[in-house]
Each structure stands twice: as C-alpha cells, then as structure tokens.
Amino acid sequence: MGVVNVTPDSFSDGGHFLDTERAIAHGRQLLADGADILDVGGESTRPGATRPLVGEELDRVVPVIEALAADGALVSVDTMRAEVAAAALAAGARIVNDVSGGLADPEILGVVAGSSATYVAMHWRAHSDRMQQFTSYDGPVAAVVAEELSARVAAIRAAGIADERVVLDPGIGFAKTRDQNWELLGGIGRVQELGFPVLVGASRKRFLGELLAGADGNPRPVDERELAHAAIVALLASAGIWAFRVHDVRATCDVLATVARIERER
C-alpha cells in the first residue's frame, strides 16, 4: 500500500504532493514501483496535527482519486470522515482506510456498509493533537489493542459490514510510546488471532528514528529510516501480514521479493 499524502503537514512528505498534479504523478510512480494499493489521504495524522476543514480534505483527495482510479489503480481513501469516504467511493476508491475505526465519525460505517468497499479499521484512542495522552494500557499492549479492536469489529458488524470486507490495523505510532510500538510489533499475532487480514503501517515513524538516534540523542532523520523499516517488513512478511502501508514502495517490494524467494526453499 503506497502512501499518497495530499497534505501540507504530514511527518514524512508534508507539502511535497499537495498539488493535485504532483500527487497524481506520485501515485503513478508508486504503481510503477510495484504498489498494489494507493492510499490517498488529505488529513495528516502525525502527533500534534490539527484537522483540516471538510471542504479542504475533499478538495485535496477527490481529484487525485478520480485520476488514479481512472488509470485502473486500486485506490484507498485515508479518512475518518463519512462525507469524505462517500465522495471518495463515488470517485472510484474501493477501500476506506479509517484510522479511527469508526470512532471519530460513526456514520462512516453506514457509508461503507452501503457500498462494496473494503473497510480498514485501525486501533485509535484520540485525535492526533492529544493521542499521546492516552498511552496507558492495562496489560500487555498487544492484548489490549486486540481487545479494543474486537470491540470495533462488533460495531462494524452491527453496521452491516461483512467480515470478508474488514481489515484490521494495530495502529503503530497512535497513542503508543516508543517501547509500546516495539511490544505491539512483537506481539502482532494477538491481533491476527482475531481472524482478519492485518495492515501494518510503520514506515518512517518516529520510534524507528529514536531507535537509530545519534550520539547527540536526536532521532535519525525521517528519510534515513528505511533500512530499519525493511527489517520489520522482512520479519512480518513471513508472519502473514496482509499489507504494509509504506512510503518507499520499491524498497519494500525488494524486501518482499527476497522473503518470498527464501520461503520457496523452506
């Protein structure tokens, strides 16, 4: 799943693809690099980010989705808003990637239920401007995340979305400390035990930069974290992860091809 951030403030590439034509070109390049899905988002969810107006988000994502879907791409819309999800599906998106799992805007579940779209529900506790105030977990992080995702599955089912259209995301970096992210990745099997495909989005995130911090204690810059992310992909690919949400599609595809080739010999 290649990331197409049509935002001015995303942590990795904010502003690089805010222009519609540049975003479309970027999406096409990600497809050429091997992406299976393009995830188009118009709202940054980096820690501390403030939300755009609904109209701003619509203006950012709808033209990009229309163009990429017209190319034949499998497009996902990264949104927490029912109105944006509805417009994106009308524009050709076939996946709704909701980082709030329906908590930010419960009406989004009805929008998806009334379509044939796949729904990605991420583990989420609060909006980006305050999510790091909610990092207290009463028990092992992976177990608590699985329990809270299970509650979202109940709501998703109640809304009329069939299980075969549901994907779960453990929410790496969302309402989690550095160490909790590592604990969650190590215990990802607890989330898989819920019986749904799992999406992992760890690409370039701060906990990788902190792991690779220099002698001065400053995190490794965002664009110098790819090898650490590649190690995560290599380890989890063999565990049956459904998809990885990534910025560097080519590097990730190289890792997946290598893992697959080794697996053939086992």
Backbone as numpy.savetxt, mean C-alpha at the origin, in Angstrom:
# Nx Ny Nz CAx CAy CAz Cx Cy Cz
3.07 -4.25 -7.32 2.22 -3.06 -7.32 3.11 -1.82 -7.32
3.14 -1.13 -8.45 3.98 0.05 -8.57 3.26 1.30 -8.07
3.97 2.12 -7.33 3.40 3.32 -6.72 3.42 4.50 -7.68
2.25 5.11 -7.87 2.15 6.34 -8.66 1.56 7.41 -7.73
2.45 8.16 -7.08 2.03 9.20 -6.14 1.77 10.51 -6.88
0.50 10.88 -6.98 0.15 12.16 -7.62 -0.08 13.16 -6.50
1.00 13.42 -5.77 0.93 14.24 -4.55 2.13 15.18 -4.47
1.98 16.27 -3.71 3.11 17.17 -3.53 3.97 16.84 -2.31
3.51 15.89 -1.47 4.14 15.72 -0.17 4.37 14.28 0.26
4.38 13.32 -0.66 4.68 11.95 -0.27 6.13 11.86 0.19
6.41 10.94 1.13 7.74 10.91 1.76 8.85 10.56 0.78
8.55 9.78 -0.25 9.60 9.32 -1.15 9.75 10.20 -2.38
8.64 10.51 -3.03 8.71 11.22 -4.32 7.69 12.33 -4.42
7.37 12.95 -3.29 6.38 14.02 -3.29 6.71 15.12 -4.28
5.75 15.45 -5.16 5.93 16.51 -6.13 6.54 16.09 -7.43
7.16 14.91 -7.47 7.82 14.47 -8.70 6.82 14.18 -9.82
5.63 13.71 -9.42 4.65 13.29 -10.43 3.29 13.94 -10.19
3.31 15.14 -9.61 2.07 15.85 -9.35 1.40 16.27 -10.66
2.20 16.60 -11.66 1.67 16.93 -12.98 1.07 15.68 -13.61
-0.14 15.82 -14.17 -0.87 14.67 -14.71 -0.06 13.91 -15.75
0.52 14.62 -16.70 1.25 13.95 -17.77 2.48 13.22 -17.23
3.17 13.81 -16.25 4.33 13.14 -15.68 3.91 11.89 -14.91
2.77 11.97 -14.24 2.27 10.81 -13.50 1.91 9.67 -14.45
1.27 10.01 -15.56 0.93 9.00 -16.56 2.19 8.36 -17.14
3.16 9.19 -17.47 4.43 8.68 -18.02 5.13 7.77 -17.01
5.07 8.17 -15.74 5.69 7.35 -14.69 4.99 6.00 -14.59
3.66 6.01 -14.64 2.92 4.75 -14.59 3.29 3.84 -15.75
3.40 4.42 -16.92 3.78 3.62 -18.10 5.18 3.04 -17.95
6.08 3.81 -17.35 7.43 3.30 -17.14 7.42 2.15 -16.13
6.61 2.26 -15.09 6.51 1.18 -14.12 5.98 -0.09 -14.77
5.03 0.05 -15.69 4.54 -1.11 -16.42 5.66 -1.74 -17.25
6.42 -0.89 -17.92 7.54 -1.38 -18.72 8.58 -2.09 -17.84
8.70 -1.64 -16.59 9.65 -2.24 -15.67 9.16 -3.56 -15.09
7.87 -3.88 -15.30 7.35 -5.16 -14.85 6.23 -5.11 -13.83
5.67 -3.94 -13.56 4.57 -3.86 -12.59 3.35 -4.61 -13.09
2.69 -5.32 -12.18 1.42 -6.00 -12.50 0.23 -5.09 -12.21
0.39 -4.21 -11.23 -0.67 -3.29 -10.80 -0.06 -1.91 -10.64
-0.81 -0.88 -11.00 -0.41 0.50 -10.74 -1.32 1.08 -9.67
-0.73 1.53 -8.57 -1.51 2.07 -7.45 -1.43 3.59 -7.47
-2.51 4.22 -7.89 -2.55 5.67 -8.08 -3.17 6.34 -6.86
-2.42 7.23 -6.22 -2.92 7.89 -5.02 -2.76 9.40 -5.07
-3.73 10.10 -4.53 -3.69 11.55 -4.51 -3.63 12.15 -3.12
-3.40 11.30 -2.11 -3.30 11.78 -0.73 -2.09 11.14 -0.08
-1.17 11.94 0.40 -0.01 11.41 1.11 -0.44 10.87 2.46
0.10 9.70 2.83 -0.19 9.14 4.15 1.10 9.02 4.97
2.11 9.81 4.63 3.33 9.82 5.44 2.99 10.37 6.82
3.75 9.98 7.85 3.48 10.51 9.19 3.46 12.03 9.21
2.41 12.60 9.78 2.28 14.04 9.88 1.57 14.72 8.73
1.27 13.97 7.68 0.65 14.58 6.50 -0.77 15.07 6.80
-1.13 16.18 6.18 -2.50 16.70 6.27 -3.26 16.29 5.01
-4.57 16.21 5.12 -5.39 15.69 4.04 -5.71 16.76 3.00
-5.73 16.41 1.71 -6.17 17.36 0.70 -7.69 17.44 0.69
-8.22 18.47 0.06 -9.66 18.54 -0.14 -10.09 17.43 -1.09
-11.34 17.02 -0.99 -11.84 15.95 -1.86 -11.65 16.32 -3.33
-11.96 17.56 -3.67 -11.82 18.00 -5.06 -10.40 17.93 -5.54
-9.45 18.24 -4.67 -8.04 18.15 -5.05 -7.65 16.71 -5.32
-8.09 15.82 -4.46 -7.75 14.41 -4.65 -8.35 13.88 -5.96
-9.59 14.24 -6.23 -10.23 13.80 -7.48 -9.48 14.33 -8.69
-9.13 15.60 -8.65 -8.42 16.21 -9.79 -7.07 15.55 -10.03
-6.45 15.08 -8.98 -5.13 14.47 -9.11 -5.21 13.07 -9.72
-6.16 12.26 -9.24 -6.11 10.84 -9.61 -6.95 10.45 -10.82
-8.11 11.08 -11.00 -9.03 10.59 -12.04 -8.42 10.65 -13.44
-7.80 11.76 -13.87 -7.21 11.77 -15.22 -6.11 10.74 -15.41
-5.34 10.50 -14.37 -4.25 9.53 -14.45 -4.82 8.12 -14.57
-5.81 7.81 -13.77 -6.44 6.49 -13.83 -7.08 6.27 -15.20
-7.78 7.26 -15.71 -8.42 7.13 -17.03 -7.39 6.77 -18.10
-6.27 7.48 -18.10 -5.25 7.25 -19.13 -4.60 5.88 -19.00
-4.24 5.50 -17.77 -3.56 4.22 -17.58 -4.50 3.04 -17.79
-5.75 3.18 -17.37 -6.73 2.12 -17.60 -7.00 1.96 -19.09
-7.02 3.09 -19.81 -7.22 3.04 -21.26 -6.08 2.31 -21.96
-4.90 2.34 -21.34 -3.75 1.60 -21.87 -3.87 0.10 -21.64
-4.84 -0.29 -20.81 -5.01 -1.69 -20.47 -4.39 -2.10 -19.15
-3.88 -1.12 -18.38 -3.24 -1.43 -17.10 -4.28 -1.82 -16.05
-3.88 -2.70 -15.15 -4.68 -3.01 -13.97 -4.38 -1.92 -12.95
-5.36 -1.06 -12.70 -5.14 0.13 -11.87 -5.85 0.00 -10.53
-5.14 0.37 -9.50 -5.67 0.46 -8.14 -5.71 1.93 -7.75
-6.75 2.32 -7.02 -6.79 3.68 -6.49 -6.49 3.61 -5.00
-5.55 4.39 -4.55 -5.15 4.46 -3.15 -5.92 5.61 -2.52
-7.04 5.29 -1.87 -7.88 6.33 -1.29 -8.64 5.81 -0.08
-8.99 6.73 0.82 -9.83 6.41 1.97 -11.24 6.97 1.81
-11.52 7.61 0.70 -12.78 8.33 0.52 -13.71 7.60 -0.46
-14.97 7.45 -0.05 -15.95 6.78 -0.89 -16.14 7.52 -2.21
-16.18 8.84 -2.16 -16.41 9.63 -3.37 -15.28 9.43 -4.37
-14.06 9.39 -3.88 -12.91 9.20 -4.77 -12.90 7.77 -5.31
-13.22 6.81 -4.46 -13.27 5.42 -4.91 -14.29 5.25 -6.03
-15.47 5.85 -5.87 -16.51 5.74 -6.89 -16.06 6.35 -8.21
-15.44 7.52 -8.15 -14.97 8.19 -9.37 -13.85 7.39 -10.02
-12.98 6.81 -9.21 -11.86 6.03 -9.75 -12.36 4.77 -10.44
-13.33 4.10 -9.84 -13.89 2.90 -10.47 -14.57 3.25 -11.79
-15.27 4.38 -11.81 -15.90 4.83 -13.05 -14.86 5.16 -14.11
-13.67 5.57 -13.67 -12.59 5.93 -14.60 -11.80 4.71 -15.08
-12.07 3.55 -14.49 -11.41 2.35 -14.96 -10.59 1.58 -13.94
-10.50 2.08 -12.71 -9.78 1.34 -11.67 -10.52 0.04 -11.36
-9.76 -0.99 -10.98 -10.38 -2.27 -10.65 -10.03 -2.76 -9.24
-9.26 -1.96 -8.54 -8.91 -2.26 -7.14 -9.04 -0.98 -6.34
-9.62 -1.08 -5.14 -9.65 0.04 -4.21 -8.72 -0.32 -3.05
-7.66 0.43 -2.90 -6.66 0.21 -1.86 -6.90 1.25 -0.76
-7.59 0.83 0.29 -8.02 1.73 1.36 -7.14 1.51 2.58
-6.24 2.44 2.84 -5.32 2.27 3.96 -6.02 2.31 5.31
-7.27 2.75 5.33 -8.00 2.79 6.60 -8.88 1.56 6.80
-8.96 0.69 5.83 -9.80 -0.50 5.96 -11.26 -0.19 6.20
-11.72 0.96 5.71 -13.12 1.33 5.87 -13.42 2.14 7.12
-12.42 2.43 7.93 -12.65 3.18 9.17 -12.75 4.68 8.93
-12.00 5.21 7.98 -12.01 6.66 7.73 -13.33 7.10 7.09
-13.88 6.27 6.22 -15.12 6.58 5.52 -15.86 5.26 5.29
-16.72 4.86 6.23 -17.41 3.57 6.11 -18.20 3.40 4.82
-18.59 4.51 4.18 -19.36 4.41 2.95 -18.56 3.81 1.80
-17.26 3.79 1.94 -16.42 3.22 0.87 -16.71 1.74 0.69
-17.11 1.06 1.76 -17.42 -0.36 1.67 -18.63 -0.59 0.77
-19.62 0.28 0.87 -20.79 0.17 0.01 -20.45 0.42 -1.44
-19.54 1.37 -1.68 -19.11 1.65 -3.06 -18.47 0.41 -3.67
-17.59 -0.22 -2.91 -16.91 -1.42 -3.43 -17.90 -2.57 -3.57
-18.80 -2.72 -2.60 -19.78 -3.81 -2.67 -20.64 -3.72 -3.92
-20.91 -2.50 -4.37 -21.74 -2.30 -5.55 -20.98 -2.41 -6.85
-19.72 -2.82 -6.77 -18.88 -2.98 -7.96 -18.34 -4.40 -8.00
-17.46 -4.66 -8.94 -16.77 -5.96 -8.98 -15.32 -5.82 -8.54
-14.98 -4.70 -7.94 -13.59 -4.39 -7.61 -13.06 -5.23 -6.45
-11.75 -5.40 -6.46 -11.04 -5.98 -5.33 -10.86 -4.89 -4.27
-10.93 -5.28 -3.01 -10.78 -4.31 -1.92 -9.59 -4.69 -1.05
-8.64 -3.78 -0.93 -7.49 -3.96 -0.05 -7.75 -3.19 1.24
-7.78 -3.92 2.34 -8.03 -3.31 3.65 -6.75 -3.35 4.46
-6.25 -2.18 4.82 -5.01 -2.10 5.59 -5.29 -1.93 7.07
-4.36 -2.40 7.91 -4.47 -2.15 9.35 -4.19 -0.68 9.61
-5.10 -0.01 10.31 -5.06 1.44 10.47 -5.71 1.80 11.79
-5.18 2.83 12.44 -5.75 3.26 13.71 -6.12 4.73 13.75
-5.48 5.54 12.94 -5.76 6.99 12.95 -5.13 7.63 11.72
-5.56 8.84 11.43 -5.01 9.57 10.29 -3.53 9.92 10.54
-2.85 10.23 9.45 -1.39 10.38 9.47 -0.88 11.44 10.43
-1.68 12.49 10.66 -1.21 13.58 11.51 -1.17 13.20 12.98
-1.73 12.05 13.33 -1.72 11.62 14.74 -1.56 10.12 14.93
-1.27 9.39 13.86 -1.25 7.93 13.98 -0.15 7.42 14.91
0.95 8.17 15.05 2.04 7.69 15.91 1.73 7.87 17.39
0.54 8.37 17.69 0.07 8.41 19.08 -0.62 7.10 19.46
-0.76 6.20 18.48 -1.52 4.97 18.69 -0.64 3.73 18.47
0.52 3.71 19.11 1.45 2.60 18.91 1.48 1.64 20.11
0.48 1.72 20.97 0.41 0.81 22.11 -0.36 -0.45 21.70
0.29 -1.61 21.86 -0.32 -2.89 21.48 -0.37 -3.81 22.69
-1.55 -4.32 22.99 -1.74 -5.19 24.14 -1.46 -6.63 23.74
-0.18 -6.93 23.54 0.22 -8.26 23.13 1.16 -8.19 21.95
1.57 -9.33 21.40 2.45 -9.34 20.23 1.83 -8.56 19.09
2.62 -7.71 18.44 2.09 -6.81 17.43 1.36 -7.56 16.31
1.99 -8.62 15.80 1.37 -9.34 14.69 0.03 -9.94 15.09
-0.07 -10.42 16.31 -1.33 -11.01 16.78 -2.41 -9.95 16.92
-2.04 -8.79 17.44 -3.02 -7.71 17.61 -3.46 -7.17 16.25
-2.51 -7.00 15.33 -2.84 -6.55 13.99 -3.81 -7.53 13.32
-3.54 -8.82 13.45 -4.42 -9.82 12.86 -5.82 -9.75 13.48
-5.87 -9.54 14.79 -7.17 -9.44 15.46 -7.95 -8.22 14.98
-7.26 -7.09 14.84 -7.95 -5.88 14.40 -8.35 -5.96 12.93
-7.54 -6.63 12.11 -7.91 -6.84 10.72 -9.11 -7.79 10.62
-9.18 -8.76 11.52 -10.31 -9.68 11.53 -11.62 -8.93 11.78
-11.55 -7.91 12.63 -12.74 -7.09 12.86 -13.13 -6.32 11.61
-12.14 -5.88 10.84 -12.44 -5.19 9.59 -13.05 -6.16 8.57
-12.56 -7.39 8.57 -13.13 -8.40 7.67 -14.62 -8.59 7.96
-14.98 -8.59 9.23 -16.39 -8.74 9.59 -17.22 -7.60 9.02
-16.69 -6.37 9.09 -17.40 -5.21 8.55 -17.48 -5.28 7.03
-16.41 -5.74 6.41 -16.37 -5.87 4.95 -17.40 -6.89 4.47
-17.47 -8.00 5.16 -18.46 -9.02 4.82 -19.88 -8.49 5.02
-20.08 -7.78 6.10 -21.41 -7.25 6.39 -21.85 -6.26 5.32
-20.89 -5.58 4.69 -21.21 -4.63 3.64 -21.56 -5.32 2.32
-21.27 -6.61 2.22 -21.61 -7.35 1.02 -20.46 -7.62 0.07
-19.23 -7.44 0.55 -18.06 -7.73 -0.28 -17.64 -9.17 -0.03
-17.61 -9.97 -1.09 -17.26 -11.38 -0.96 -15.79 -11.57 -0.61
-15.51 -12.64 0.12 -14.15 -12.91 0.57 -13.14 -12.95 -0.58
-13.56 -13.48 -1.73 -12.62 -13.62 -2.84 -12.21 -12.28 -3.44
-12.84 -11.20 -3.00 -12.47 -9.86 -3.48 -11.68 -9.08 -2.43
-11.24 -9.74 -1.37 -10.59 -9.04 -0.26 -9.11 -9.39 -0.16
-8.30 -8.36 0.03 -6.86 -8.48 0.29 -6.57 -7.73 1.58
-5.68 -8.24 2.40 -5.33 -7.58 3.65 -3.89 -7.05 3.61
-3.68 -5.94 4.29 -2.37 -5.28 4.37 -2.08 -5.01 5.84
-0.96 -5.49 6.38 -0.67 -5.30 7.81 -0.34 -3.87 8.20
-0.15 -2.98 7.23 0.05 -1.57 7.56 1.43 -1.25 8.11
2.46 -1.71 7.44 3.83 -1.40 7.86 4.02 0.12 7.89
4.48 0.64 9.03 4.74 2.07 9.16 3.57 2.89 9.65
2.40 2.28 9.77 1.21 3.02 10.20 0.88 2.68 11.65
1.00 3.68 12.53 0.75 3.50 13.96 1.63 2.38 14.52
2.88 2.39 14.10 3.82 1.38 14.57 5.20 2.01 14.72
5.90 1.61 15.77 7.26 2.08 15.99 8.22 1.31 15.09
9.46 1.74 15.07 10.49 1.05 14.28 10.52 -0.44 14.62
10.64 -0.76 15.91 10.76 -2.16 16.31 9.48 -2.94 16.03
8.34 -2.28 16.19 7.07 -2.96 15.91 6.95 -3.35 14.43
7.49 -2.53 13.55 7.48 -2.88 12.13 8.25 -4.17 11.87
9.42 -4.28 12.49 10.22 -5.50 12.31 9.51 -6.70 12.92
8.93 -6.51 14.09 8.20 -7.60 14.73 7.03 -8.06 13.85
6.35 -7.12 13.24 5.22 -7.45 12.38 5.67 -8.20 11.14
6.76 -7.76 10.52 7.26 -8.47 9.35 7.68 -9.90 9.72
8.30 -10.04 10.88 8.72 -11.37 11.31 7.53 -12.28 11.63
6.41 -11.68 12.01 5.24 -12.47 12.36 4.13 -12.38 11.34
4.47 -12.08 10.08 3.47 -11.86 9.04 2.55 -13.07 8.86
3.03 -14.22 9.27 2.21 -15.42 9.17 0.91 -15.33 9.94
0.90 -14.54 11.02 -0.32 -14.38 11.80 -1.41 -13.70 10.98
-1.00 -12.76 10.13 -1.97 -12.10 9.24 -2.40 -13.05 8.14
-1.47 -13.83 7.61 -1.81 -14.79 6.56 -2.77 -15.87 7.05
-2.71 -16.16 8.34 -3.60 -17.17 8.90 -5.07 -16.79 8.82
-5.36 -15.52 8.55 -6.76 -15.09 8.39 -7.35 -15.64 7.09
-6.48 -16.10 6.18 -6.96 -16.77 4.98 -7.16 -15.90 3.76
-6.61 -14.70 3.78 -6.75 -13.78 2.65 -5.38 -13.49 2.03
-5.36 -13.12 0.75 -4.10 -12.65 0.16 -3.58 -11.45 0.96
-2.25 -11.32 1.04 -1.65 -10.25 1.83 -0.78 -9.36 0.95
-0.97 -8.07 1.08 -0.16 -7.05 0.41 0.80 -6.46 1.43
2.06 -6.30 1.07 3.05 -5.70 1.97 3.63 -4.45 1.32
3.62 -3.35 2.06 4.19 -2.10 1.57 5.24 -1.58 2.52
6.47 -1.99 2.30 7.57 -1.55 3.16 8.57 -0.67 2.42
8.35 -0.46 1.15 9.31 0.21 0.28 9.73 1.59 0.80
11.03 1.73 1.00 11.68 3.00 1.35 11.23 3.61 2.67
10.55 2.89 3.51 9.98 3.49 4.71 11.05 3.78 5.76
10.66 4.64 6.70 11.62 5.20 7.65 12.32 4.14 8.49
11.63 3.08 8.86 12.28 2.08 9.70 13.47 1.44 9.00
13.46 1.41 7.67 14.63 0.93 6.93 15.76 1.94 7.03
15.42 3.21 6.88 16.43 4.25 7.00 17.06 4.28 8.38
16.27 3.99 9.42 16.79 3.96 10.79 17.69 2.76 11.00
17.35 1.63 10.40 18.21 0.46 10.50 19.58 0.74 9.90
19.60 1.51 8.82 20.83 1.78 8.08 21.45 3.13 8.42
21.08 3.68 9.56 21.55 5.01 9.96 23.07 5.07 10.00
23.59 6.25 9.67 25.03 6.46 9.70 25.54 6.67 11.12
26.82 6.92 11.24 27.45 7.12 12.55 26.86 8.31 13.28
26.32 9.27 12.52 25.72 10.45 13.14 24.30 10.20 13.63
23.80 9.00 13.39 22.45 8.66 13.84 21.34 9.05 12.89
21.68 9.75 11.82 20.64 10.16 10.87 20.23 8.98 9.98
18.92 8.80 9.74 18.47 7.70 8.89 19.07 7.79 7.49
19.29 6.65 6.88 19.75 6.59 5.49 18.73 7.31 4.61
19.17 8.13 3.65 18.23 8.85 2.77 17.25 7.90 2.07
16.08 8.42 1.76 14.99 7.63 1.18 15.43 6.84 -0.04
16.18 7.47 -0.93 16.54 6.81 -2.18 17.76 5.89 -2.06
18.19 5.61 -0.81 19.32 4.71 -0.60 18.94 3.53 0.30
17.68 3.16 0.26 17.18 2.09 1.13 16.76 0.84 0.35
17.00 0.83 -0.96 16.41 -0.20 -1.81 16.97 -1.59 -1.53
18.25 -1.70 -1.21 18.81 -3.03 -0.95 18.20 -3.66 0.30
17.94 -2.85 1.31 17.29 -3.37 2.51 15.88 -3.83 2.19
15.20 -3.06 1.36 13.84 -3.46 0.96 13.89 -4.74 0.14
14.89 -4.88 -0.71 15.03 -6.08 -1.53 15.16 -7.32 -0.65
15.84 -7.19 0.48 15.98 -8.33 1.40 14.62 -8.74 1.96
13.79 -7.76 2.28 12.43 -8.06 2.76 11.64 -8.80 1.69
11.71 -8.29 0.47 10.98 -8.93 -0.64 11.45 -10.37 -0.83
12.76 -10.59 -0.81 13.30 -11.92 -1.02 12.83 -12.90 0.05
12.81 -12.45 1.29 12.41 -13.33 2.38 10.91 -13.61 2.37
10.11 -12.59 2.10 8.66 -12.76 2.16 8.06 -13.36 0.90
8.75 -13.23 -0.22 8.23 -13.81 -1.46 8.03 -15.32 -1.31
8.97 -15.95 -0.65 8.87 -17.40 -0.44 7.76 -17.76 0.55
7.29 -16.77 1.30 6.22 -17.01 2.27 4.84 -16.88 1.66
4.77 -16.56 0.37 3.48 -16.51 -0.31 2.76 -15.19 -0.24
3.49 -14.10 -0.09 2.86 -12.78 -0.11 2.23 -12.53 -1.49
1.02 -12.00 -1.49 0.27 -11.78 -2.73 0.92 -10.72 -3.61
1.32 -9.60 -3.02 1.94 -8.52 -3.80 2.75 -7.62 -2.88
3.73 -6.95 -3.49 4.52 -5.95 -2.78 4.24 -4.60 -3.42
3.95 -3.62 -2.58 3.71 -2.25 -3.06 5.06 -1.54 -3.03
5.59 -1.15 -4.21 6.98 -0.70 -4.28 7.14 0.54 -5.14
8.24 1.24 -4.91 8.61 2.39 -5.73 9.52 1.98 -6.88
10.47 1.08 -6.61 11.41 0.63 -7.63 10.95 -0.73 -8.15
10.13 -0.71 -9.19 9.55 -1.94 -9.72 10.62 -2.84 -10.33
11.54 -2.26 -11.07 12.54 -3.08 -11.74 13.38 -3.86 -10.75
13.83 -3.21 -9.69 14.64 -3.90 -8.69 13.84 -5.02 -8.02
12.59 -4.75 -7.73 11.75 -5.76 -7.08 11.52 -6.95 -8.01
11.28 -6.68 -9.28 11.10 -7.78 -10.24 12.36 -8.62 -10.36
13.53 -7.99 -10.28 14.80 -8.73 -10.31 14.87 -9.69 -9.11
14.49 -9.19 -7.95 14.50 -10.03 -6.75 13.53 -11.20 -6.90
12.32 -10.91 -7.36 11.31 -11.95 -7.48 11.70 -13.01 -8.51
12.33 -12.57 -9.60 12.78 -13.53 -10.61 13.86 -14.45 -10.03
14.74 -13.88 -9.23 15.81 -14.67 -8.62 15.26 -15.68 -7.62
14.34 -15.23 -6.78 13.72 -16.12 -5.81 12.99 -17.26 -6.52
12.23 -16.91 -7.56 11.47 -17.93 -8.29 12.40 -18.98 -8.92
13.54 -18.52 -9.43 14.49 -19.45 -10.06 15.07 -20.41 -9.02
15.39 -19.92 -7.85 15.91 -20.80 -6.79 14.83 -21.77 -6.34
13.60 -21.28 -6.21 12.51 -22.14 -5.77 12.30 -23.32 -6.72
12.57 -23.11 -8.00 12.40 -24.19 -8.98 13.31 -25.38 -8.68
14.41 -25.13 -7.99 15.38 -26.19 -7.72 15.18 -26.86 -6.37
14.20 -26.43 -5.62 14.00 -26.99 -4.28 13.09 -28.21 -4.32
